[in-house]
mmCIF file of N, CA and C and ligand atoms in Angstrom:
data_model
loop_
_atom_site.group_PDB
_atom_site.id
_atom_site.type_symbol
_atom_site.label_atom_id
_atom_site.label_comp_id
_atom_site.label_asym_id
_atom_site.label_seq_id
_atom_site.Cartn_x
_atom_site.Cartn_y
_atom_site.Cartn_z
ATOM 1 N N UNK A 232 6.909 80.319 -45.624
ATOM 2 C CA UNK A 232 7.571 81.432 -46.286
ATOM 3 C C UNK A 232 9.002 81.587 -45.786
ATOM 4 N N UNK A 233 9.993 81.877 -46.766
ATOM 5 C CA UNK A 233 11.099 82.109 -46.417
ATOM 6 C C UNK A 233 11.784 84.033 -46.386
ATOM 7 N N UNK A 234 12.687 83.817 -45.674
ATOM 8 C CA UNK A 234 13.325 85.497 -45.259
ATOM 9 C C UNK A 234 13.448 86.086 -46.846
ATOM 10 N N UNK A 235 14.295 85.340 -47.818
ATOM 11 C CA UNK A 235 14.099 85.699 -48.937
ATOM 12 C C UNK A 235 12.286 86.024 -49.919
ATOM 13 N N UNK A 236 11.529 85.724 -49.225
ATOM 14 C CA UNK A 236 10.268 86.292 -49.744
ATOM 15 C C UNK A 236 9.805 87.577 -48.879
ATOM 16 N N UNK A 237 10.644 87.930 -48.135
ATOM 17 C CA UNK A 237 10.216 89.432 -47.555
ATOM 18 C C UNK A 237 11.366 90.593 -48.265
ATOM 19 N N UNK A 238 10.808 91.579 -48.955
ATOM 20 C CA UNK A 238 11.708 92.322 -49.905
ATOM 21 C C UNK A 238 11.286 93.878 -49.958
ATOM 22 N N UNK A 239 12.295 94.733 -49.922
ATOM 23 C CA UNK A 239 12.258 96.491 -49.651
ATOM 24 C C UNK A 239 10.962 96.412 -50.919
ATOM 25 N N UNK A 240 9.528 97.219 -51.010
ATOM 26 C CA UNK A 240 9.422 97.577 -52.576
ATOM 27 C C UNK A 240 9.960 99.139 -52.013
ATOM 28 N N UNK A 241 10.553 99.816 -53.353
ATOM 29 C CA UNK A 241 10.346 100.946 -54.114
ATOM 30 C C UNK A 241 9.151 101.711 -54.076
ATOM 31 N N UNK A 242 8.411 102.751 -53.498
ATOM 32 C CA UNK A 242 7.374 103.519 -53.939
ATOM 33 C C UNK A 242 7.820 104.608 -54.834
ATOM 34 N N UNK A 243 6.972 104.700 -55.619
ATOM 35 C CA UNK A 243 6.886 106.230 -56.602
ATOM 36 C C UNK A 243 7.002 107.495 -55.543
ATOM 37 N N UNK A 244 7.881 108.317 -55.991
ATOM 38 C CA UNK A 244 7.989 109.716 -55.078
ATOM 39 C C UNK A 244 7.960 110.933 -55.991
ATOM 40 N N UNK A 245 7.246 111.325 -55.814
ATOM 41 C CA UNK A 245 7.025 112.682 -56.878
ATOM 42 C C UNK A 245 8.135 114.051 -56.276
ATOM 43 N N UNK A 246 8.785 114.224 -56.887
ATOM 44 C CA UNK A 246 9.787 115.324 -56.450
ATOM 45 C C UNK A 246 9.089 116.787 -57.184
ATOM 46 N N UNK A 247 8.996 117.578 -55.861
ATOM 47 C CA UNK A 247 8.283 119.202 -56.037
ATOM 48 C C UNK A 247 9.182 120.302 -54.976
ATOM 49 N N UNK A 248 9.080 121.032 -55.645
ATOM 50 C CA UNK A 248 9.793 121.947 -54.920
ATOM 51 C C UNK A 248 8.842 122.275 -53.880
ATOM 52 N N UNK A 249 7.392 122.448 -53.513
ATOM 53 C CA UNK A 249 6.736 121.884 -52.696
ATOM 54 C C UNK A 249 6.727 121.096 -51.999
ATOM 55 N N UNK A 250 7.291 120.140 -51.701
ATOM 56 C CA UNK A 250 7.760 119.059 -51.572
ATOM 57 C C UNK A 250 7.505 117.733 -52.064
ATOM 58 N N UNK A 251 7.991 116.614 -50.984
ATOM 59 C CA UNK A 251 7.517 115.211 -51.902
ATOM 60 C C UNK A 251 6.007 114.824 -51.875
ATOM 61 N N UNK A 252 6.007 113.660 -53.017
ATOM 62 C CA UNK A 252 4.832 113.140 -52.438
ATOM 63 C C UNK A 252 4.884 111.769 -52.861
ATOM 64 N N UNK A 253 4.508 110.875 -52.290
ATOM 65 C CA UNK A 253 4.893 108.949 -52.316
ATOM 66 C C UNK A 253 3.300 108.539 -52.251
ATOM 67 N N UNK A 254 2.982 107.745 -52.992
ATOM 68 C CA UNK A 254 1.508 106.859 -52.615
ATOM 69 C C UNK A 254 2.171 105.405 -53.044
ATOM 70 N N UNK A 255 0.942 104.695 -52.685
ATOM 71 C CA UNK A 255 0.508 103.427 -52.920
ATOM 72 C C UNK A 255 -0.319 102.644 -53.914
ATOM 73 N N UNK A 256 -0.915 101.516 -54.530
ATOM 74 C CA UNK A 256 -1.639 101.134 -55.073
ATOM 75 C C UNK A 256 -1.824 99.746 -54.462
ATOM 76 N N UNK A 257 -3.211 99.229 -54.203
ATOM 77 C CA UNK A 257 -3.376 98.008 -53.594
ATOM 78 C C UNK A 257 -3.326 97.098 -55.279
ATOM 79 N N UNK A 258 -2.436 96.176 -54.832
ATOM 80 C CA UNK A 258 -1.891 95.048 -55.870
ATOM 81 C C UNK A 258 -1.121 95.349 -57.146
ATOM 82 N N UNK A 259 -0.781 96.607 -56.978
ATOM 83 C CA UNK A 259 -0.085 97.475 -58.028
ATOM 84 C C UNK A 259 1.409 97.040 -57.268
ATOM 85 N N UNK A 260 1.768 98.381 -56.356
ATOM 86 C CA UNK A 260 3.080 98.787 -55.665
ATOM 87 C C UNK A 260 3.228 97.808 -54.312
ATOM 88 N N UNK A 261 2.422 96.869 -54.084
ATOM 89 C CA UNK A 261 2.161 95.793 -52.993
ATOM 90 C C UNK A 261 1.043 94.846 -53.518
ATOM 91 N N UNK A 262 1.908 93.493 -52.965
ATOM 92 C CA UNK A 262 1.079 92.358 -53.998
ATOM 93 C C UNK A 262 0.315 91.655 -53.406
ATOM 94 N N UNK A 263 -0.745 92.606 -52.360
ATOM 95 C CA UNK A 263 -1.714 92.364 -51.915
ATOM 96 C C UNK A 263 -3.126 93.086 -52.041
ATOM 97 N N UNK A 264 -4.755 92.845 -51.718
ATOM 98 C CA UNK A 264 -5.657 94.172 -51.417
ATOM 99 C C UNK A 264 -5.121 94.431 -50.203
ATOM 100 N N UNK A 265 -5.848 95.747 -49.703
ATOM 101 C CA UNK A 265 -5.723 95.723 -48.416
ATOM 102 C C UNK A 265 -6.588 96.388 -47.690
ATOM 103 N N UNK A 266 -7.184 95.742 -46.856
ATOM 104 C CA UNK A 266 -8.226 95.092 -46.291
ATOM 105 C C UNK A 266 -8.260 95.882 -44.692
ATOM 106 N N UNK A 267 -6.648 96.663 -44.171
ATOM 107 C CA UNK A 267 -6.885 97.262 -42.840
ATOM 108 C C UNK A 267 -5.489 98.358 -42.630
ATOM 109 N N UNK A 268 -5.596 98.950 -41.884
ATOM 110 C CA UNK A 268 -4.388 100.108 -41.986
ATOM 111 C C UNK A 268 -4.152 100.415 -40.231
ATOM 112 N N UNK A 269 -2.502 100.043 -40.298
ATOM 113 C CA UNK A 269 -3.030 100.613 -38.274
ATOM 114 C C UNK A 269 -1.382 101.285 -38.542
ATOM 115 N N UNK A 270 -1.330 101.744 -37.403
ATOM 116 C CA UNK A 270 0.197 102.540 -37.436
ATOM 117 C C UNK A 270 0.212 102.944 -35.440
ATOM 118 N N UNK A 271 1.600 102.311 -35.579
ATOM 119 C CA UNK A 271 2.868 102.550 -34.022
ATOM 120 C C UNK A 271 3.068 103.692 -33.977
ATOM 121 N N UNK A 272 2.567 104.558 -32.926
ATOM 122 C CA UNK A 272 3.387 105.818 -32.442
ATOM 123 C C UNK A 272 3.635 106.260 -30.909
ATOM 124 N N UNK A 273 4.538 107.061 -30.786
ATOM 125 C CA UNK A 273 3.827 107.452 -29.610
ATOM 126 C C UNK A 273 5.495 106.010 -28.614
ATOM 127 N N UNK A 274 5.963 105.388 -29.129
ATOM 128 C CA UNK A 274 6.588 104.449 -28.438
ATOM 129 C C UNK A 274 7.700 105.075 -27.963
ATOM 130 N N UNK A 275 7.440 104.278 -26.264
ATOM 131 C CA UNK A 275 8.460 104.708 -25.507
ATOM 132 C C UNK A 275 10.308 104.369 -26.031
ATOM 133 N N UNK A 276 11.092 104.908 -25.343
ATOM 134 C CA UNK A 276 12.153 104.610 -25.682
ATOM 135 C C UNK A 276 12.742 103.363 -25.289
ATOM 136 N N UNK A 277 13.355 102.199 -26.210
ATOM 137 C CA UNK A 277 13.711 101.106 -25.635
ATOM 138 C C UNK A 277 12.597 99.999 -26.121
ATOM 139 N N UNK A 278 11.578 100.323 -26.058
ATOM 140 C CA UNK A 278 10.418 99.299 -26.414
ATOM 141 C C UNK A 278 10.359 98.618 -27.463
ATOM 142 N N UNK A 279 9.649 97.458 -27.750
ATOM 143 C CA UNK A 279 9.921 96.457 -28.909
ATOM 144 C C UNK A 279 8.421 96.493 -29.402
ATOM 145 N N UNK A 280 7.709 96.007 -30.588
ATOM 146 C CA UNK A 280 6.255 96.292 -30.453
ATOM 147 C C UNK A 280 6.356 94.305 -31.661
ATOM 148 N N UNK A 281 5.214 93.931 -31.289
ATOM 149 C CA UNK A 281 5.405 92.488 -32.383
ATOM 150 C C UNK A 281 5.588 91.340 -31.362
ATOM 151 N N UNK A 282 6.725 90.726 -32.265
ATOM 152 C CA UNK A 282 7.025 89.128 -31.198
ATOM 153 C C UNK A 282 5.703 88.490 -31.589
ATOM 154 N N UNK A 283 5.700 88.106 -33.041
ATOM 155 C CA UNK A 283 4.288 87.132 -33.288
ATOM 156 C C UNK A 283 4.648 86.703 -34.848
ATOM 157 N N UNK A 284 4.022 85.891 -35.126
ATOM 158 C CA UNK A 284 3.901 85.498 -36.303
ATOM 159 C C UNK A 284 2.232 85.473 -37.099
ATOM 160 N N UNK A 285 1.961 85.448 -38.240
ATOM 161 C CA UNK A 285 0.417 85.010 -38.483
ATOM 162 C C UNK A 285 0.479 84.235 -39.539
ATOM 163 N N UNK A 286 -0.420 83.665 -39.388
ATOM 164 C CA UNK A 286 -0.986 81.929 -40.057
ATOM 165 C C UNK A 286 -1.349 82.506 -41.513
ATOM 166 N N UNK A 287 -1.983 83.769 -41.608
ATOM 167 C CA UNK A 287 -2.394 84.025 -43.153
ATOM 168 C C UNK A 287 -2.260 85.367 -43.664
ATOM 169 N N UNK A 288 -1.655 86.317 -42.384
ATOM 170 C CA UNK A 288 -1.729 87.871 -42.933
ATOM 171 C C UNK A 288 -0.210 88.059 -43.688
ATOM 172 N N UNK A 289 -0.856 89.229 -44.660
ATOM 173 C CA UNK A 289 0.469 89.206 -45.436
ATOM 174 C C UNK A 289 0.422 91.496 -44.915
ATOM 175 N N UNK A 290 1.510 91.538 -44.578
ATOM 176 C CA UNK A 290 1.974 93.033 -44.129
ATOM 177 C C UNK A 290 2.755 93.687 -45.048
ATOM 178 N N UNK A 291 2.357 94.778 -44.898
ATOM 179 C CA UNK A 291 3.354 96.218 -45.653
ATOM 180 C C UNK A 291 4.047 96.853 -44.880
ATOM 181 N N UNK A 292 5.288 97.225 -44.815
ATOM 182 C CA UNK A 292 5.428 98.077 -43.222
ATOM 183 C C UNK A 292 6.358 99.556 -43.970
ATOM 184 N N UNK A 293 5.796 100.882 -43.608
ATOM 185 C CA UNK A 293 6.835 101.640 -43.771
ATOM 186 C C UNK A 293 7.010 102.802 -42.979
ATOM 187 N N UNK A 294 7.961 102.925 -42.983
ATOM 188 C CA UNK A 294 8.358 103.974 -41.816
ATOM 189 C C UNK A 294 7.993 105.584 -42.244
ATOM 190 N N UNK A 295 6.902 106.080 -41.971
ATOM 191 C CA UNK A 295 6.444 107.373 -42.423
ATOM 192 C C UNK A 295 7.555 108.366 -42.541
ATOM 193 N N UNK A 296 7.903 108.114 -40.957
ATOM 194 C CA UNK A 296 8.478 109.209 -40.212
ATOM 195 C C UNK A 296 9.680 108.657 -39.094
ATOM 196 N N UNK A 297 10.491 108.937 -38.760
ATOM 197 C CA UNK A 297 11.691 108.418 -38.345
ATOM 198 C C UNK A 297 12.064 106.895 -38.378
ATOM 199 N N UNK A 298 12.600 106.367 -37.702
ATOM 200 C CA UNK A 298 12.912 105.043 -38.118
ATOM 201 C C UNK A 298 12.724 104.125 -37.295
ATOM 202 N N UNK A 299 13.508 102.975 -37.291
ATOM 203 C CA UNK A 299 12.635 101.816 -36.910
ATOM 204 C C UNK A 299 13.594 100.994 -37.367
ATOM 205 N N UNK A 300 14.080 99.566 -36.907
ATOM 206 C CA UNK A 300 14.338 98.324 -37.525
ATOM 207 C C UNK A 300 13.520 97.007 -36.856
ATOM 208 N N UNK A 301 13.215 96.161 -38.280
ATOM 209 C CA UNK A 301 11.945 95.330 -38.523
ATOM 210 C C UNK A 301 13.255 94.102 -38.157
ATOM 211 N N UNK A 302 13.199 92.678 -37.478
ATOM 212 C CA UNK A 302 14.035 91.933 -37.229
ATOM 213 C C UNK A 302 13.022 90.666 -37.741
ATOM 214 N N UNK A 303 13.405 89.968 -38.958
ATOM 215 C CA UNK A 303 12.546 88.848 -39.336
ATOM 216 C C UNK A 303 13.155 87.358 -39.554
ATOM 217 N N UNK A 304 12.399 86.478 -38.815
ATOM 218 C CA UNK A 304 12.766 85.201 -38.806
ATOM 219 C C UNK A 304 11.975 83.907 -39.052
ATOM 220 N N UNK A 305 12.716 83.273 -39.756
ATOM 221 C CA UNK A 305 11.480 82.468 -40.864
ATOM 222 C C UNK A 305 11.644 80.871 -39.992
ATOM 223 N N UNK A 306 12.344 80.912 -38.915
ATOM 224 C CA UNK A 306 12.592 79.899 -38.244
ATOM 225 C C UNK A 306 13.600 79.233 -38.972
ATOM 226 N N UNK A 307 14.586 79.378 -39.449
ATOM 227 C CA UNK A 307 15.583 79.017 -40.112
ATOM 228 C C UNK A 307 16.890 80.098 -39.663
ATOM 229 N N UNK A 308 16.367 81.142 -40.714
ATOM 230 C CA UNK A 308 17.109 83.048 -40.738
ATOM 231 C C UNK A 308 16.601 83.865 -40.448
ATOM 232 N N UNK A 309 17.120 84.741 -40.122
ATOM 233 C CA UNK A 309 16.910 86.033 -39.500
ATOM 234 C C UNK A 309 17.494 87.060 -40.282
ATOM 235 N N UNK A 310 16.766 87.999 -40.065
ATOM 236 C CA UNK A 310 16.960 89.202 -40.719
ATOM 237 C C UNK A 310 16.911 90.899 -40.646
ATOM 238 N N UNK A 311 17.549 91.551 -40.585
ATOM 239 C CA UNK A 311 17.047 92.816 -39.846
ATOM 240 C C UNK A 311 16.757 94.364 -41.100
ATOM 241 N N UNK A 312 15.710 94.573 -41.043
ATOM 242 C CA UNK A 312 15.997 95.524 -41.912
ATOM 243 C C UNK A 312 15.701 96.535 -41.366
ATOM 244 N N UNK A 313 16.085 98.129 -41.683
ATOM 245 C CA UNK A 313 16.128 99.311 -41.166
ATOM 246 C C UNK A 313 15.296 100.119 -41.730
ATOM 247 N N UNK A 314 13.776 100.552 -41.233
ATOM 248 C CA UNK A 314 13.504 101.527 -42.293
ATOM 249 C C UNK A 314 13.151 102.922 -41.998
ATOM 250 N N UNK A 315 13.950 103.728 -42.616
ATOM 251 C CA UNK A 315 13.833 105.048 -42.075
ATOM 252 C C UNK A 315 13.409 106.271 -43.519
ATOM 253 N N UNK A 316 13.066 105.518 -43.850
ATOM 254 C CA UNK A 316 12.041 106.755 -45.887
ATOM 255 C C UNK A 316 10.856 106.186 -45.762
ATOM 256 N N UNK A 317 10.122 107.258 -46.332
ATOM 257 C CA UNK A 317 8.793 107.150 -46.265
ATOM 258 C C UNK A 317 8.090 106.957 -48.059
ATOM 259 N N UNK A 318 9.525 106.785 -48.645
ATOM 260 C CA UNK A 318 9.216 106.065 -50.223
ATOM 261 C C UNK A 318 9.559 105.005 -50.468
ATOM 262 N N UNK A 319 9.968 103.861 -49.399
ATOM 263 C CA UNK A 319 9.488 102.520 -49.715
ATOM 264 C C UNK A 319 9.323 101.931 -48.283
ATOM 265 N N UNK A 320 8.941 100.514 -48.416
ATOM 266 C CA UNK A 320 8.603 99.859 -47.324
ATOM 267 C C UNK A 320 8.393 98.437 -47.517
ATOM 268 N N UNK A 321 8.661 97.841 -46.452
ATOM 269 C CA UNK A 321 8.789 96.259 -46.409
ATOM 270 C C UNK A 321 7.524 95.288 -46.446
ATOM 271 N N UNK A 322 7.598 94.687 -47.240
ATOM 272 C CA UNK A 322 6.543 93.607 -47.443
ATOM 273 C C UNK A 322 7.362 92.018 -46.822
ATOM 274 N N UNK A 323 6.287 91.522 -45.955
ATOM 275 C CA UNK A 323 6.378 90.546 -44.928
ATOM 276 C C UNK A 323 5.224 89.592 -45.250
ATOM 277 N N UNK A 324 5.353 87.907 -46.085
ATOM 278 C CA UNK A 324 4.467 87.290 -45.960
ATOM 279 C C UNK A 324 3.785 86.887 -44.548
ATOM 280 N N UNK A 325 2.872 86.001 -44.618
ATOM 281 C CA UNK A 325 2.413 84.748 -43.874
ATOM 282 C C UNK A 325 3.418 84.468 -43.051
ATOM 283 N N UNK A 326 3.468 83.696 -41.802
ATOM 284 C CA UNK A 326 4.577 82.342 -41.076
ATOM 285 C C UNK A 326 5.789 83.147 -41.339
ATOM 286 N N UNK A 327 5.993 84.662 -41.211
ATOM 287 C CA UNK A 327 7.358 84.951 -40.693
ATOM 288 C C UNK A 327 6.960 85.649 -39.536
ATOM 289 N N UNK A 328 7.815 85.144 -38.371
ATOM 290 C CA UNK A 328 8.051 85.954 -37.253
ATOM 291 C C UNK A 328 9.184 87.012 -37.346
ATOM 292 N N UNK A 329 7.972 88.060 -36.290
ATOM 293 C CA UNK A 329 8.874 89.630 -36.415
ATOM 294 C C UNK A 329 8.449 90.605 -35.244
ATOM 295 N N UNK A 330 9.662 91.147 -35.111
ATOM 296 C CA UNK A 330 9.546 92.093 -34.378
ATOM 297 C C UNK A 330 10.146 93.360 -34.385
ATOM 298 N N UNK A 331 9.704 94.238 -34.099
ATOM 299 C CA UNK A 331 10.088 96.208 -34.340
ATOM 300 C C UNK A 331 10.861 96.528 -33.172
ATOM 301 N N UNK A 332 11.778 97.278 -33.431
ATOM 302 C CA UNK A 332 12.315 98.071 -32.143
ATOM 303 C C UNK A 332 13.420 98.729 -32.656
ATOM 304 N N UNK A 333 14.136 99.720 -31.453
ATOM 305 C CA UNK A 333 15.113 100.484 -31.951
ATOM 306 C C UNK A 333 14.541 101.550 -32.833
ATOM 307 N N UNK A 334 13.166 102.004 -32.086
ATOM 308 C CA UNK A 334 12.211 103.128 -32.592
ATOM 309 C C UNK A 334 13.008 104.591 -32.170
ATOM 310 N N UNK A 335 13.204 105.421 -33.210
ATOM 311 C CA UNK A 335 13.639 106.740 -32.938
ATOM 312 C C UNK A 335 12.544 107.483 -32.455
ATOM 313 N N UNK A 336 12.949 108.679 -31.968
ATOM 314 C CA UNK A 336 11.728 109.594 -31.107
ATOM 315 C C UNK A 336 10.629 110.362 -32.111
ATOM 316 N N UNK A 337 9.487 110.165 -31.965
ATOM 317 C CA UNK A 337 8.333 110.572 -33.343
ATOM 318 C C UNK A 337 8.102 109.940 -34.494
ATOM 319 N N UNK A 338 8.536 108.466 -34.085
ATOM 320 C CA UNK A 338 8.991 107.830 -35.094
ATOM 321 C C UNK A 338 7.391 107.206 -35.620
ATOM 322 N N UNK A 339 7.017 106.886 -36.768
ATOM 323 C CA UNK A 339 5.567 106.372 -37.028
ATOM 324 C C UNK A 339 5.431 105.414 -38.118
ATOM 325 N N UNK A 340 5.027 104.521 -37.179
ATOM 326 C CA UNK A 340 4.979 102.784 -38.370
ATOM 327 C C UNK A 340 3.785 102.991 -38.954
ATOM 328 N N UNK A 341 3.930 102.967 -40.058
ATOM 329 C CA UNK A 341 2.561 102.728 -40.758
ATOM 330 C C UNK A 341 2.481 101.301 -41.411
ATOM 331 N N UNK A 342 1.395 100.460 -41.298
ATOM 332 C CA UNK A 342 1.665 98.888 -41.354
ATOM 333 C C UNK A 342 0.210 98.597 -42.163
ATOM 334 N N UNK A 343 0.190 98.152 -43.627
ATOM 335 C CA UNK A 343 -1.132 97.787 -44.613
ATOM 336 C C UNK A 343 -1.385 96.541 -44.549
ATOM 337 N N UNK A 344 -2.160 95.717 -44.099
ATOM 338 C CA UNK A 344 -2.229 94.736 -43.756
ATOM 339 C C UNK A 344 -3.614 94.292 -44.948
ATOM 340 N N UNK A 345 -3.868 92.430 -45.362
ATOM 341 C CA UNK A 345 -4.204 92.046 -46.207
ATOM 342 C C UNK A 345 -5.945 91.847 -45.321
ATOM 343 N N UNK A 346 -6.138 91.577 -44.911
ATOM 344 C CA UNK A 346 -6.856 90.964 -43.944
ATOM 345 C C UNK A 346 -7.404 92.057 -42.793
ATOM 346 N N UNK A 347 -8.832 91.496 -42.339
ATOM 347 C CA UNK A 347 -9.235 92.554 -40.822
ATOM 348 C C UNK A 347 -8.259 91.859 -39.427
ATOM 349 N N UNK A 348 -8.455 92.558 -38.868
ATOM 350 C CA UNK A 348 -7.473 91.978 -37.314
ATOM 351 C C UNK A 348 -8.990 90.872 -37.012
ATOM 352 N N UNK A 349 -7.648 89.501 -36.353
ATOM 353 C CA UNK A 349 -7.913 88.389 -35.848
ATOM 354 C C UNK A 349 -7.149 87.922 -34.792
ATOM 355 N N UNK A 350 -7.523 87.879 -33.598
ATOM 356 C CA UNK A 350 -6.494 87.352 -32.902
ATOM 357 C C UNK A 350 -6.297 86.136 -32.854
ATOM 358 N N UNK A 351 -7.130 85.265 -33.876
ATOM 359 C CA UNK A 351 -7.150 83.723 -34.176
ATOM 360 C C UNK A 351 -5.879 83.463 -35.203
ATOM 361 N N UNK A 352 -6.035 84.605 -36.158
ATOM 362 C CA UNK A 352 -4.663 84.468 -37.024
ATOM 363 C C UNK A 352 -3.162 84.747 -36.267
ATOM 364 N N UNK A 353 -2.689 84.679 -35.186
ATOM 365 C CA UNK A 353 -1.610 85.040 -34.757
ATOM 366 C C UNK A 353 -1.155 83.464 -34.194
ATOM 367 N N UNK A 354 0.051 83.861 -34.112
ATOM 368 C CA UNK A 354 1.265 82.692 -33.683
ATOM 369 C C UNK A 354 1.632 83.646 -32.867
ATOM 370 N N UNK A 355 1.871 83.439 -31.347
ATOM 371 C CA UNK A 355 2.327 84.231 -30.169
ATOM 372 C C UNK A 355 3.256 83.385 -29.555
ATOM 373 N N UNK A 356 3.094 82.188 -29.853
ATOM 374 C CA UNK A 356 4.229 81.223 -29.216
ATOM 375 C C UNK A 356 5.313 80.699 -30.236
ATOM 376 N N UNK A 357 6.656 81.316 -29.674
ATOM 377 C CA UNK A 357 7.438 80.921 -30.826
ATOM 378 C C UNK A 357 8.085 79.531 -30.696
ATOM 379 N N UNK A 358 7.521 78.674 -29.724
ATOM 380 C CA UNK A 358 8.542 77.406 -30.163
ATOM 381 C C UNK A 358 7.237 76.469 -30.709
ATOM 382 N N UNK A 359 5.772 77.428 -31.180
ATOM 383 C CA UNK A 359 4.839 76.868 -31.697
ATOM 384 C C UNK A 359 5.420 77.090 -33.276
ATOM 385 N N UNK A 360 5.412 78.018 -33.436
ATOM 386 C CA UNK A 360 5.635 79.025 -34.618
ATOM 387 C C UNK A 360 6.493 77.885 -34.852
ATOM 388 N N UNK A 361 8.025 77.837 -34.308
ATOM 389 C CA UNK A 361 9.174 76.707 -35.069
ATOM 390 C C UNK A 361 8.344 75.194 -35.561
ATOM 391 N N UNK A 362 7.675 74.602 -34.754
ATOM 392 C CA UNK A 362 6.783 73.871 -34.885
ATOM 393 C C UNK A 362 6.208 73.571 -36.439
ATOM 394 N N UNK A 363 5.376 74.919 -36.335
ATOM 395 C CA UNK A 363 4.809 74.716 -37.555
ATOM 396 C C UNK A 363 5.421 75.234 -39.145
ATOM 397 N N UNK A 364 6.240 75.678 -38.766
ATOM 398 C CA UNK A 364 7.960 76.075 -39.832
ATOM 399 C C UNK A 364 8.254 74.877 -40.070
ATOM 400 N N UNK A 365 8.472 74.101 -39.591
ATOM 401 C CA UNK A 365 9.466 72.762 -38.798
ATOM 402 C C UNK A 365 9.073 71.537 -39.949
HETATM 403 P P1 LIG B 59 -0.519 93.509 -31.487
HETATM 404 O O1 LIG B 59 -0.742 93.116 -32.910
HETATM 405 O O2 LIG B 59 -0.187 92.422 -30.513
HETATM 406 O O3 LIG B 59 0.621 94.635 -31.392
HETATM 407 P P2 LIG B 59 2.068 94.625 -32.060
HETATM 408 O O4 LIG B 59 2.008 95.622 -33.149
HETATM 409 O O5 LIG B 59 3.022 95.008 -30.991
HETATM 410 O O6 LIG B 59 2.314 93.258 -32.583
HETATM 411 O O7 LIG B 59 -1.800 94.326 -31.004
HETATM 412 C C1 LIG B 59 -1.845 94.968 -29.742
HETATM 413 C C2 LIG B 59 -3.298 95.059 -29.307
HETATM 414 O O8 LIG B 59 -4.061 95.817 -30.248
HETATM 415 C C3 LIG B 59 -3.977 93.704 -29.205
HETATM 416 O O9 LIG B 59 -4.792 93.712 -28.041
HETATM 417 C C4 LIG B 59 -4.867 93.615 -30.418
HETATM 418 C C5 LIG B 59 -5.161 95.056 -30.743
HETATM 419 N N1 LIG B 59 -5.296 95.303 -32.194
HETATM 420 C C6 LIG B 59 -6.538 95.529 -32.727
HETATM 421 O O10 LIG B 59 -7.572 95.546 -32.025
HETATM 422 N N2 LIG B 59 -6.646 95.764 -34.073
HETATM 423 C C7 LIG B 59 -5.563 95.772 -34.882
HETATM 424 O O11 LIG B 59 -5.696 95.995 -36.113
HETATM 425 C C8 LIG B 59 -4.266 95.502 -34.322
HETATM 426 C C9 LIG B 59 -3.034 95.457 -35.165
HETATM 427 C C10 LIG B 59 -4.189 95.274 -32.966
#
């Protein structure tokens, strides 16, 4: 997979004087099912969370609540995106390595993932990862 196959989507945001409201649809608004839901909080200041790649998971990532920048590299390019709205969020195939940081204070990743957690599906070594880019 290349940096150009990881792309902002757009979510629907319902505007109320109540306030907002944003959802999802599995294979609708993300062009995956999804299969597991985990979310970053709580991170100290300075900290990075990631530094991995996976062999078959495909990710959603959006920033609920304060922000965050996602840094992605396809072993070629790199890329950094910033996400701080909680009406869209980044979709990340397969075989890109990435990592989070530059977390604001209360900040909360919410991350939809295709797949159950495997620690068989991960790439933790990145001059493996180039390897198999390569
Ligand atoms: P890891 O994916 O390495 O964290 P990061 O978001 O920084 O990349 O996961 C950290 C730990 O949490 C690791 O021991 C595996 C465990 N974990 C689960 O048990 N289930 C999950 O769904 C996830 C994402 C992690």
């Amino acid at each position: 997979m290349k940096i150009s196959d990881c792309k902002i989507n757009d979510l629907p945001k319902i505007q109320d004087r109540r306030g907002n409201l944003s959802f999802l649809e599995s294979k609708n608004h993300i062009p995956f099912e999804i299969k597991r839901v985990y979310w970053i909080y709580d991170v100290p200041g300075g900290q990075k969370r990631g530094g991995h790649a996976y062999k078959t998971l495909n990710e959603f990532i959006i920033a609920l609540s304060g922000s965050f920048d996602v840094i992605l590299d396809d072993g070629k390019n790199k890329k950094k995106f910033s996400l701080n709205r909680s009406y869209y969020g980044l979709y990340i195939p397969k075989m890109i390595w990435r990592h989070i940081e530059n977390f604001s204070t209360n900040s909360l990743c919410l991350i939809l993932a295709s797949d159950k957690y495997s620690e068989k599906d991960y790439l933790r070594n990145y001059n493996l990862f180039l390897k198999s880019v390569g």
